[in-house]
Coordinates of C-alpha atoms in Angstrom, one line a residue:
M1 CA 136.7 69.7 96.0
C2 CA 139.2 67.4 94.2
G3 CA 140.1 64.2 92.8
I4 CA 142.9 62.0 94.5
A5 CA 144.6 59.0 93.1
G6 CA 147.8 57.0 93.7
F7 CA 149.5 53.6 94.5
W8 CA 151.8 52.2 96.9
Q9 CA 154.3 49.2 96.1
R10 CA 155.7 46.9 98.5
D11 CA 159.7 46.7 98.7
N12 CA 160.0 50.4 97.5
I13 CA 159.6 49.5 93.7
P14 CA 160.0 52.7 91.9
A15 CA 156.8 54.4 91.2
D16 CA 156.1 55.3 87.5
A17 CA 154.9 59.1 87.5
A18 CA 153.4 58.5 83.9
V19 CA 150.9 56.1 85.4
V20 CA 150.0 58.6 88.2
E21 CA 149.5 61.3 85.5
R22 CA 147.3 59.1 83.5
M23 CA 145.1 58.2 86.6
V24 CA 144.8 62.0 87.2
D25 CA 143.8 62.2 83.5
A26 CA 141.0 59.9 84.0
M27 CA 139.3 62.1 86.6
A28 CA 140.4 65.5 85.4
H29 CA 136.7 66.7 85.4
R30 CA 136.8 66.6 89.2
G31 CA 139.5 69.4 89.4
P32 CA 139.8 71.8 86.5
D33 CA 141.9 74.4 88.3
D34 CA 145.2 72.8 89.1
R35 CA 146.9 69.4 89.4
G36 CA 149.9 67.9 90.7
V37 CA 152.0 64.5 91.3
F38 CA 154.4 63.2 93.7
V39 CA 156.6 60.3 93.2
R40 CA 159.2 58.7 95.4
E41 CA 160.4 54.9 95.6
G42 CA 157.4 52.9 96.4
I43 CA 154.7 55.7 96.4
G44 CA 153.0 57.7 93.6
L45 CA 150.3 60.4 94.6
G46 CA 148.1 62.5 92.2
H47 CA 145.7 65.2 92.6
T48 CA 143.3 67.3 90.4
R49 CA 142.0 70.3 92.2
L50 CA 138.8 72.3 92.3
S51 CA 139.9 75.4 94.2
I52 CA 137.4 76.3 97.1
M53 CA 139.4 77.3 100.0
D54 CA 142.4 79.8 99.4
L55 CA 142.2 79.7 95.5
S56 CA 145.8 80.7 95.3
E57 CA 148.6 78.4 94.1
R58 CA 149.6 78.1 97.9
G59 CA 146.8 75.5 98.0
H60 CA 148.3 73.4 95.6
Q61 CA 148.5 69.5 96.1
P62 CA 150.1 67.3 96.7
F63 CA 150.8 69.4 99.9
V64 CA 154.3 68.6 101.3
T65 CA 155.1 69.6 105.0
A66 CA 158.0 72.1 105.5
D67 CA 160.3 69.4 106.8
G68 CA 159.5 67.4 103.5
L69 CA 158.6 64.3 105.4
G70 CA 154.9 64.3 105.1
V71 CA 152.8 64.6 102.0
L72 CA 148.9 64.8 101.5
V73 CA 146.5 64.4 98.7
F74 CA 143.0 65.3 99.9
N75 CA 139.4 65.7 98.6
G76 CA 136.7 67.4 100.7
E77 CA 136.3 70.2 103.3
I78 CA 137.2 70.3 106.9
Y79 CA 134.7 72.6 108.6
N80 CA 136.6 72.9 111.8
F81 CA 140.0 73.5 110.3
R82 CA 140.1 77.1 111.8
E83 CA 139.9 75.6 115.5
L84 CA 142.4 72.9 114.6
K85 CA 144.8 75.6 113.1
Q86 CA 144.7 77.7 116.2
R87 CA 145.7 74.6 118.2
L88 CA 148.5 73.7 115.9
G89 CA 149.6 77.2 115.9
A90 CA 149.9 77.2 119.6
E91 CA 152.1 74.2 119.3
G92 CA 154.5 76.1 117.0
I93 CA 153.2 75.2 113.6
T94 CA 153.4 78.0 110.9
F95 CA 151.1 78.0 107.9
K96 CA 151.9 79.3 104.3
S97 CA 148.2 79.1 103.0
A98 CA 144.8 79.7 104.1
S99 CA 143.6 76.3 103.0
D100 CA 142.1 73.6 105.1
T101 CA 144.4 71.0 103.4
E102 CA 147.5 72.3 105.0
V103 CA 145.9 72.2 108.5
L104 CA 144.8 68.6 107.8
L105 CA 148.3 67.8 106.8
Y106 CA 149.9 69.1 109.9
A107 CA 147.2 67.6 112.1
L108 CA 148.2 64.3 110.8
H109 CA 151.9 65.0 110.7
R110 CA 152.1 66.4 114.2
W111 CA 149.5 64.4 116.0
G112 CA 149.6 61.1 114.1
A113 CA 146.7 60.0 111.9
P114 CA 144.7 57.7 114.7
A115 CA 144.7 60.8 117.1
A116 CA 143.8 63.4 114.3
V117 CA 141.1 61.9 112.1
P118 CA 138.3 61.4 114.7
Q119 CA 138.7 65.2 115.5
L120 CA 137.9 66.0 111.9
D121 CA 134.5 67.6 111.3
G122 CA 133.8 67.5 107.4
I123 CA 133.4 65.5 104.2
F124 CA 136.8 63.9 103.2
A125 CA 138.8 61.4 101.7
F126 CA 142.6 61.6 101.7
A127 CA 145.9 59.6 101.3
Y128 CA 148.7 60.7 103.7
Y129 CA 152.3 59.4 103.1
D130 CA 154.6 59.7 106.2
L131 CA 158.0 59.5 104.9
R132 CA 159.6 59.2 108.3
D133 CA 158.4 55.7 108.6
G134 CA 157.1 54.7 105.2
T135 CA 153.4 54.6 106.2
L136 CA 150.6 55.1 103.9
W137 CA 147.3 56.2 105.5
L138 CA 144.0 56.4 103.7
A139 CA 140.9 57.5 105.3
R140 CA 137.2 58.5 104.7
D141 CA 134.8 60.7 106.5
R142 CA 132.2 59.2 108.9
V143 CA 129.3 59.0 106.6
G144 CA 131.0 58.4 103.3
V145 CA 130.2 61.4 101.4
K146 CA 133.5 61.7 99.7
P147 CA 134.4 58.4 97.8
L148 CA 137.7 56.5 97.9
Y149 CA 138.1 53.2 96.0
W150 CA 141.0 50.8 96.2
S151 CA 142.1 47.5 94.8
R152 CA 145.2 45.3 96.1
R153 CA 147.0 43.0 93.8
N154 CA 150.6 41.7 93.7
G155 CA 152.1 43.7 96.5
T156 CA 150.5 46.9 95.0
V157 CA 147.7 49.0 96.4
V158 CA 145.9 51.4 94.0
F159 CA 143.4 54.0 95.1
S160 CA 141.3 56.7 93.5
S161 CA 138.3 59.0 94.1
E162 CA 136.8 57.2 91.0
I163 CA 136.9 53.6 89.9
K164 CA 137.7 54.4 86.5
A165 CA 141.2 55.8 87.4
L166 CA 142.1 52.4 89.0
F167 CA 142.0 50.6 85.8
V168 CA 144.7 52.9 84.4
H169 CA 147.1 51.1 86.5
P170 CA 148.7 48.1 84.8
E171 CA 148.0 45.9 87.9
I172 CA 144.4 46.4 88.2
P173 CA 142.1 44.4 85.4
K174 CA 138.6 45.4 84.6
V175 CA 136.6 42.2 85.5
R176 CA 132.9 42.1 86.1
D177 CA 131.6 40.7 89.5
D178 CA 128.3 39.0 88.6
H179 CA 127.8 38.2 92.4
A180 CA 127.8 42.0 93.1
L181 CA 125.6 42.8 90.2
T182 CA 123.2 40.1 90.9
T183 CA 122.7 41.4 94.6
Q184 CA 122.3 45.0 93.5
A185 CA 119.8 44.2 90.9
V186 CA 117.6 41.9 92.9
F187 CA 117.6 44.0 96.2
M188 CA 118.0 47.5 94.6
R189 CA 120.7 48.7 97.0
V190 CA 124.3 48.7 97.8
D191 CA 125.4 47.0 101.0
G192 CA 128.8 46.7 102.3
D193 CA 132.1 47.8 100.5
W194 CA 131.9 45.9 97.2
T195 CA 131.5 47.1 93.6
P196 CA 130.4 45.8 90.4
F197 CA 134.1 45.1 89.6
A198 CA 135.9 42.1 90.9
G199 CA 138.6 43.1 93.3
V200 CA 137.7 46.8 93.6
E201 CA 136.1 48.1 96.8
C202 CA 135.2 51.3 98.3
L203 CA 136.8 52.2 101.6
T204 CA 134.5 51.9 104.5
P205 CA 133.0 55.2 105.7
G206 CA 134.4 56.1 109.1
S207 CA 137.5 54.1 108.5
L208 CA 141.3 54.8 108.6
T209 CA 143.6 52.2 106.9
K210 CA 147.4 51.9 107.7
I211 CA 149.4 50.5 104.9
T212 CA 153.0 49.2 105.6
P213 CA 155.2 46.5 104.1
E214 CA 154.3 44.2 107.1
A215 CA 150.7 44.6 107.0
I216 CA 147.7 46.4 105.9
T217 CA 145.2 47.2 108.9
T218 CA 142.0 49.2 109.2
D219 CA 140.4 50.9 112.1
I220 CA 136.8 52.0 112.3
Y221 CA 137.3 55.3 114.1
Y222 CA 133.4 55.9 113.7
D223 CA 130.6 53.5 113.6
L224 CA 126.9 54.6 114.5
Y225 CA 125.9 51.2 115.9
R226 CA 129.1 51.0 118.2
D227 CA 128.9 54.7 119.3
L228 CA 125.3 55.1 119.9
D229 CA 124.4 55.8 123.4
V230 CA 121.2 54.5 124.3
E231 CA 121.0 56.2 127.7
R232 CA 120.9 59.5 125.9
I233 CA 117.9 58.2 123.8
L234 CA 116.1 57.4 127.1
A235 CA 117.2 60.7 128.7
N236 CA 115.9 62.7 125.6
A237 CA 112.6 61.0 126.2
G238 CA 112.3 62.9 129.4
R239 CA 113.2 66.3 128.0
P240 CA 110.6 69.1 126.9
F241 CA 110.1 68.9 123.3
A242 CA 110.7 72.7 123.1
E243 CA 114.1 72.4 124.5
Q244 CA 115.0 69.8 121.9
L245 CA 113.7 72.0 119.2
A246 CA 115.8 74.9 120.3
E247 CA 118.9 72.8 120.4
F248 CA 118.4 71.3 117.0
E249 CA 117.8 74.9 115.5
A250 CA 120.9 76.3 117.0
L251 CA 123.1 73.5 116.1
F252 CA 121.7 73.4 112.5
R253 CA 122.3 77.3 112.1
D254 CA 125.8 76.6 113.2
V255 CA 126.2 73.8 110.8
I256 CA 125.0 75.9 107.8
E257 CA 127.2 78.8 108.7
R258 CA 130.2 76.5 108.6
Q259 CA 129.1 75.0 105.2
L260 CA 128.7 78.1 103.6
M261 CA 132.4 78.9 104.3
S262 CA 134.0 79.0 100.9
D263 CA 136.3 81.3 98.9
A264 CA 134.5 80.2 95.7
P265 CA 130.8 81.0 94.9
V266 CA 128.2 78.9 96.8
A267 CA 124.7 78.0 95.7
V268 CA 121.9 75.8 97.2
M269 CA 119.6 73.1 95.7
C270 CA 116.0 73.7 96.6
S271 CA 113.6 71.0 95.4
G272 CA 110.5 72.6 97.3
G273 CA 110.6 69.8 99.6
I274 CA 111.0 70.3 103.4
D275 CA 114.7 69.4 103.6
S276 CA 116.3 71.3 100.9
S277 CA 113.7 74.1 101.7
Y278 CA 115.0 74.3 105.4
V279 CA 118.7 74.4 104.2
T280 CA 117.8 77.2 101.8
A281 CA 115.9 79.3 104.3
V282 CA 118.6 78.9 107.0
G283 CA 121.3 79.7 104.3
A284 CA 119.7 82.8 103.3
E285 CA 119.8 84.3 106.6
F286 CA 123.5 84.1 106.6
K287 CA 124.0 84.9 102.9
P288 CA 121.1 87.1 101.5
D289 CA 122.5 86.9 98.0
L290 CA 122.2 83.1 98.1
T291 CA 121.0 81.6 94.8
A292 CA 118.8 78.7 94.7
Y293 CA 118.3 76.0 91.9
V294 CA 115.6 73.7 91.2
A295 CA 114.8 70.9 88.5
D296 CA 111.7 72.0 86.5
L297 CA 110.3 68.7 85.3
S298 CA 108.0 68.1 82.4
G299 CA 105.3 65.4 82.5
A300 CA 103.4 63.5 85.2
G301 CA 102.1 66.6 86.9
I302 CA 105.3 67.2 88.8
H303 CA 105.2 70.8 90.2
E304 CA 108.4 71.1 92.3
A305 CA 109.5 74.3 90.8
V306 CA 106.3 76.1 92.0
K307 CA 106.9 74.9 95.7
A308 CA 110.6 76.0 95.4
Q309 CA 109.5 79.3 94.2
A310 CA 107.4 79.7 97.3
V311 CA 110.4 79.1 99.4
A312 CA 112.7 81.4 97.4
D313 CA 110.1 84.3 97.8
K314 CA 109.7 83.9 101.4
A315 CA 113.5 83.8 101.9
G316 CA 114.1 86.9 99.5
I317 CA 116.4 85.1 97.4
E318 CA 116.6 84.3 93.5
L319 CA 115.6 80.9 92.3
R320 CA 116.7 79.6 88.9
R321 CA 114.9 76.9 87.2
V322 CA 116.5 74.4 85.3
P323 CA 114.1 72.7 82.6
I324 CA 114.3 69.1 82.2
D325 CA 112.3 67.3 79.5
Q326 CA 112.6 63.9 78.1
E327 CA 115.4 64.7 75.7
R328 CA 117.6 66.2 78.2
Y329 CA 117.0 63.5 80.5
L330 CA 118.0 60.8 77.9
R331 CA 121.1 62.7 76.8
Y332 CA 122.3 63.0 80.3
W333 CA 121.2 59.5 81.5
P334 CA 124.4 57.5 80.2
R335 CA 126.5 60.3 81.1
A336 CA 125.6 60.0 84.7
I337 CA 126.2 56.3 84.6
H338 CA 129.5 56.5 83.2
A339 CA 130.5 59.4 85.8
N340 CA 129.4 56.9 88.6
D341 CA 131.5 54.1 87.2
Q342 CA 128.6 51.9 88.6
P343 CA 124.9 51.4 87.8
I344 CA 122.6 54.0 89.5
F345 CA 119.5 53.4 91.4
F346 CA 117.7 56.5 91.3
P347 CA 116.4 58.9 88.4
Q348 CA 117.3 61.7 90.7
N349 CA 120.9 61.1 90.1
V350 CA 120.6 62.1 86.5
M351 CA 118.6 65.2 87.5
W352 CA 121.4 66.1 90.0
M353 CA 124.0 66.0 87.2
I354 CA 121.8 68.1 84.9
V355 CA 121.2 70.8 87.6
S356 CA 124.9 70.7 88.5
S357 CA 125.9 71.4 85.1
V358 CA 123.9 74.6 84.9
V359 CA 125.0 75.6 88.3
Q360 CA 128.7 75.2 87.2
A361 CA 127.9 77.1 84.0
D362 CA 126.5 79.8 86.1
G363 CA 130.1 80.3 87.9
F364 CA 129.4 78.5 91.1
K365 CA 131.6 75.7 92.7
V366 CA 129.7 74.6 95.7
L367 CA 126.1 73.5 96.2
L368 CA 124.2 72.8 99.5
A369 CA 121.7 70.0 99.5
G370 CA 119.1 68.5 101.8
E371 CA 120.2 64.8 101.7
G372 CA 120.1 62.8 104.7
S373 CA 117.4 64.3 106.6
D374 CA 115.2 61.2 106.2
E375 CA 117.6 58.7 107.4
V376 CA 118.5 60.7 110.5
F377 CA 115.1 62.0 111.5
G378 CA 112.9 59.3 110.2
G379 CA 111.1 60.4 107.0
Y380 CA 110.9 57.4 104.9
R381 CA 107.7 55.5 104.2
W382 CA 109.4 52.1 105.1
Q383 CA 110.3 53.3 108.4
K384 CA 106.7 54.2 109.2
S385 CA 105.7 50.6 107.5
T386 CA 107.9 49.1 110.1
Y387 CA 106.3 50.9 113.0
D388 CA 102.9 50.2 111.7
M389 CA 103.6 46.5 111.5
W390 CA 104.9 46.3 114.9
R391 CA 101.7 48.2 116.2
G392 CA 99.7 45.5 114.5
R393 CA 97.8 47.9 112.2
R394 CA 95.9 46.8 109.2
F395 CA 98.5 48.1 106.8
Q396 CA 98.9 46.6 103.4
L397 CA 102.7 46.4 103.2
Q398 CA 104.3 46.0 99.8
P399 CA 107.7 44.1 100.5
W400 CA 110.0 42.9 98.1
L401 CA 108.5 39.5 97.7
N402 CA 105.0 41.1 96.9
N403 CA 106.6 42.6 93.7
K404 CA 105.8 40.8 90.5
V405 CA 109.1 41.5 89.1
S406 CA 110.9 40.4 92.1
R407 CA 109.1 37.2 92.2
K408 CA 109.9 36.3 88.7
I409 CA 113.6 37.4 89.1
A410 CA 113.8 35.1 92.1
A411 CA 112.5 32.2 90.3
L412 CA 114.8 32.8 87.4
L413 CA 117.7 33.1 89.8
A414 CA 116.7 30.0 91.9
P415 CA 118.6 27.4 89.7
L416 CA 122.0 29.3 90.5
W417 CA 121.6 28.2 94.2
P418 CA 120.0 24.9 94.3
G419 CA 118.1 23.8 97.4
Q420 CA 117.7 27.4 98.7
D421 CA 114.5 29.3 99.0
V422 CA 115.4 32.4 96.9
G423 CA 111.8 33.6 97.1
K424 CA 112.3 34.3 100.9
W425 CA 115.5 36.3 100.6
D426 CA 114.1 39.7 101.4
L427 CA 111.6 38.8 104.1
H428 CA 113.9 40.6 106.6
P429 CA 113.0 40.9 110.5
F430 CA 112.2 44.6 110.3
F431 CA 109.0 43.9 108.0
R432 CA 108.2 40.3 109.2
E433 CA 109.1 39.2 112.5
P434 CA 110.6 40.2 115.7
L435 CA 114.4 39.6 115.7
E436 CA 114.4 36.5 117.2
S437 CA 115.1 32.9 116.1
N438 CA 111.8 32.5 114.0
I439 CA 113.0 34.6 111.1
L440 CA 111.1 33.4 107.9
Y441 CA 114.2 33.1 105.7
S442 CA 117.2 30.9 106.4
D443 CA 120.7 31.8 106.8
A444 CA 121.6 29.6 104.0
A445 CA 119.3 31.2 101.6
M446 CA 120.5 34.6 102.5
A447 CA 124.2 34.1 102.3
P448 CA 124.8 33.6 98.4
L449 CA 123.4 37.1 97.7
D450 CA 123.4 39.5 100.6
G451 CA 125.5 37.9 103.2
L452 CA 124.8 37.6 106.8
Q453 CA 126.1 41.0 107.5
R454 CA 122.6 43.0 107.2
R455 CA 120.8 40.5 109.2
L456 CA 123.1 40.2 111.9
R457 CA 123.5 44.3 112.1
Q458 CA 119.9 44.3 112.1
R459 CA 119.5 42.0 115.1
Q460 CA 122.3 43.8 116.8
I461 CA 120.7 47.1 116.4
Y462 CA 117.4 46.1 117.7
Q463 CA 119.0 44.3 120.8
K464 CA 121.1 47.2 121.5
L465 CA 117.9 49.5 121.8
A466 CA 116.3 46.9 124.3
A467 CA 115.7 49.5 126.9
V468 CA 113.5 51.6 124.6
K469 CA 109.8 50.9 125.1
P470 CA 107.3 49.9 123.4
A471 CA 108.8 47.7 120.8
A472 CA 107.2 49.4 117.8
E473 CA 109.3 52.5 118.9
R474 CA 112.4 50.6 119.1
A475 CA 111.8 49.0 115.6
F476 CA 111.2 52.5 114.2
L477 CA 114.5 54.0 115.6
A478 CA 116.4 50.8 114.8
R479 CA 115.2 50.9 111.1
G480 CA 116.5 54.4 110.8
I481 CA 120.0 53.2 112.0
D482 CA 120.0 50.5 109.5
D483 CA 119.3 53.1 106.9
F484 CA 122.2 54.6 107.6
Y485 CA 124.3 51.7 106.6
T486 CA 122.0 50.7 103.6
H487 CA 119.8 53.4 101.9
L488 CA 122.0 56.3 102.7
R489 CA 125.4 54.7 101.5
T490 CA 123.5 53.6 98.4
C491 CA 122.5 57.2 97.8
L492 CA 126.2 58.5 98.6
R493 CA 127.6 56.2 96.1
S494 CA 126.3 58.4 93.5
S495 CA 125.6 61.9 94.7
D496 CA 129.2 63.0 95.0
K497 CA 130.2 62.0 91.4
M498 CA 127.1 63.5 89.7
G499 CA 128.3 67.0 90.9
M500 CA 132.0 66.3 90.4
A501 CA 131.3 65.1 86.8
V502 CA 130.8 68.8 86.2
A503 CA 133.2 70.2 88.9
I504 CA 130.5 70.9 91.4
E505 CA 131.1 69.9 95.2
T506 CA 127.9 69.1 97.0
R507 CA 127.7 69.8 100.8
V508 CA 125.2 68.0 103.0
P509 CA 124.2 69.9 106.2
F510 CA 121.9 67.1 107.6
L511 CA 125.0 64.6 107.5
A512 CA 127.2 67.0 109.5
N513 CA 128.7 65.3 112.6
A514 CA 126.6 67.3 114.9
V515 CA 123.4 66.7 113.2
I516 CA 123.9 62.9 113.1
D517 CA 125.0 62.8 116.6
F518 CA 121.9 64.7 117.6
G519 CA 119.4 63.0 115.3
Y520 CA 120.1 59.4 116.1
H521 CA 120.1 60.2 119.7
L522 CA 116.5 61.7 119.7
N523 CA 113.7 59.8 121.1
F524 CA 110.7 58.4 119.1
A525 CA 108.2 61.1 119.9
A526 CA 110.9 64.0 118.7
K527 CA 110.8 62.2 115.3
W528 CA 107.2 61.1 115.0
T529 CA 104.2 62.6 116.8
G530 CA 100.8 61.6 115.6
E531 CA 101.1 60.9 111.9
E532 CA 103.7 63.5 111.4
Q533 CA 107.3 62.0 110.6
K534 CA 110.4 64.1 110.9
Y535 CA 108.5 65.9 113.7
I536 CA 111.5 68.0 114.8
V537 CA 112.5 69.1 111.3
R538 CA 108.9 70.0 110.6
Q539 CA 108.4 72.2 113.5
A540 CA 111.6 74.1 112.9
S541 CA 110.8 74.5 109.4
L542 CA 107.3 76.0 110.0
K543 CA 109.1 79.1 111.2
K544 CA 111.0 79.6 107.8
I545 CA 109.2 78.1 105.1
P546 CA 105.5 78.1 103.7
R547 CA 103.4 75.7 105.8
E548 CA 102.1 74.1 102.3
N549 CA 105.9 73.1 101.7
V550 CA 106.2 71.6 105.2
Y551 CA 103.1 69.3 104.7
A552 CA 103.3 68.6 101.1
P553 CA 103.5 65.0 100.0
K554 CA 107.0 63.6 99.6
I555 CA 108.2 63.6 96.0
G556 CA 112.0 63.6 96.5
F557 CA 113.3 65.0 93.4
G558 CA 110.3 63.5 91.3
C559 CA 110.8 62.5 87.5
S560 CA 108.3 61.3 85.1
H561 CA 108.6 57.6 84.3
D562 CA 107.2 58.3 81.0
F563 CA 110.8 59.3 79.9
W564 CA 111.9 55.6 79.7
R565 CA 108.4 53.6 79.7
K566 CA 109.1 52.1 76.4
G567 CA 112.6 50.6 77.3
A568 CA 111.9 47.3 79.0
Y569 CA 113.3 45.4 76.0
F570 CA 116.7 46.9 76.6
I571 CA 117.6 43.8 78.6
R572 CA 117.0 41.4 75.7
G573 CA 120.4 39.8 74.7
G574 CA 122.4 42.0 77.3
M575 CA 124.2 41.4 80.5
F576 CA 121.5 39.9 82.5
A577 CA 120.5 37.4 79.8
E578 CA 124.0 36.4 79.5
A579 CA 124.9 36.2 83.3
M580 CA 121.8 34.3 84.2
K581 CA 121.7 32.2 81.2
W582 CA 118.0 33.3 80.5
D583 CA 116.6 31.9 77.3
R584 CA 114.2 33.8 75.3
A585 CA 111.1 32.8 77.2
A586 CA 112.7 33.9 80.4
Q587 CA 113.6 37.3 78.8
D588 CA 110.1 37.8 77.6
A589 CA 108.8 37.1 81.3
V590 CA 111.2 39.7 82.9
I591 CA 110.5 42.4 80.1
E592 CA 106.7 41.9 80.7
A593 CA 107.2 42.3 84.4
L594 CA 109.5 45.3 84.0
R595 CA 106.6 47.1 82.1
E596 CA 104.6 47.0 85.4
D597 CA 107.5 48.3 87.4
T598 CA 108.8 51.4 85.7
Y599 CA 111.3 52.3 88.6
R600 CA 112.9 48.7 88.3
M601 CA 113.1 49.1 84.6
H602 CA 115.0 52.3 84.9
V603 CA 117.5 50.6 87.1
Y604 CA 117.8 47.6 84.8
I605 CA 118.1 49.7 81.7
G606 CA 120.8 51.4 83.5
F607 CA 122.6 48.3 84.2
E608 CA 122.7 47.3 80.6
M609 CA 124.1 50.8 79.6
W610 CA 126.6 50.5 82.1
Y611 CA 127.8 47.1 80.9
Q612 CA 127.7 48.4 77.3
M613 CA 129.9 51.5 78.2
Y614 CA 132.4 49.7 80.5
F615 CA 132.8 46.3 78.7
N616 CA 131.8 46.7 75.2
G617 CA 133.5 50.1 74.5
K618 CA 130.3 52.1 73.9
T619 CA 130.4 55.8 74.6
P620 CA 127.8 57.8 76.6
E621 CA 127.0 59.6 73.5
Q622 CA 126.4 56.5 71.6
M623 CA 124.0 55.2 74.2
S624 CA 122.2 58.7 74.3
E625 CA 121.6 58.5 70.6
R626 CA 120.1 55.0 70.8
L627 CA 118.0 56.1 73.8
L628 CA 116.5 59.1 71.8
A629 CA 116.0 57.0 68.6
E630 CA 114.1 54.2 70.6
L631 CA 112.4 55.8 73.4
V632 CA 111.2 59.2 72.2

């Protein structure tokens, strides 16, 4: 929807409006329709607007209450704003706009942030300043769909929807965090709130932070592990599946209807896979003129567009294909990394940006997507691997340690932490052992890179599900919950920014409050029956999309690795070589290993391009030209 930025200064030091303006400039791409700044002693708030609800000037931000004592900058959508508006109206609040922003503002102002935020159903990040007591509140939605980054230094708190805007503020230096980069490069994920920049963090999803001169405190208003009700899972095991299916279908229809709510044009991403196809089919029932988009990839025998066309034909809607060949991909790849402010882990991010740019050029502002279903309903291969391992099947697992690249990287990193068995870092409990004291790696070995946070969380999840029997089913459900904190958050670090780089808001029905609550309280059999993962989603989809799409192998926005296959040498003399103090022989070893792992190669090339753009002054255009000259 928008971009927000600002800063708070202790002791009411006068805020510089010019700094806020420059922060807004740094992310103007997020909102080309309007912009605004609010400055008082000690506080500066900025906003750049992508108009979606109430397209008039009445939706201008920063939004100030009628009494002048509350001000809000907000990015996102509140899907239940009409219900909240009705309640506030009954309490005597009058509204001047039809925007959800104004409803959120008065909910915060009237009820207080701690009472209002848990009631929100939506995707959001906001900063609310209460002039009555000088308190600044920062919050993010439950899952972390909408980004919010912050940095604290010398009595100043700076925040923004995108990291690049933080560095506009004179108090915030741009410093590389090699600890974070090493962790992300080795484990291929983002865990926790850190970023590759020292002193810069993302606010925790599901958190509400209170900032006053006396203290900065954060409350976690939603946490999946904490709020999980194991008794509900056990009760669902006794329910007829037909009853569960009917409940899912009804709540998902309600979610789609809410997420189609917009005063601006809405489209849908349809990859041809089961999740986006189901979103497309249900969406078309509410909006017969819905337009669908698909990435039409060249190379590697990928035919997602054909599957998407079958879905569109059955739904009776238009499908627009977006051709993506090697040249187009290489031109957008550096742009995607620059837009993300951080290295990206998935080729799908680049394709998402390409498709979004076409969607925006066609006049749309909102794009529905199928992201999140695999985490919530158990669709990933590693979730199946966890279950198979616990059942004792003869299954050839390929964990991190069995990857040639990872073994070589681990060996090269080992000198950085003498006396620790780096090679066992990722032999985590879900893959190797029950969550008991005989884990194969030591606490000391894990702490330098990934910390104990994930291991402890895995142990806690498994123990909380102790009443779920047998153990294999418990482990399967536990792995899905862990993915909510790891894989999903890694994906969400990029998905918003790929669309917002070209002024497209992405909405994710499978991550709606009601769907998450329903999905994570399902019993095992509703998620996996026989060899059929995401069972309840497949059964619902069979009623609306072609059977071939429901049971087609998972591709997940597939992309030809031939696009970058020649690029392993990109790491030579680059960031990794410098940070890890690799000599030429070590670099040669890693380059050779990357040639056997083109997925990791993509990530490492991306790391190098990120470093060149953020620390060596290269532009995305310069990096694109290099890619085209050397890889085509």
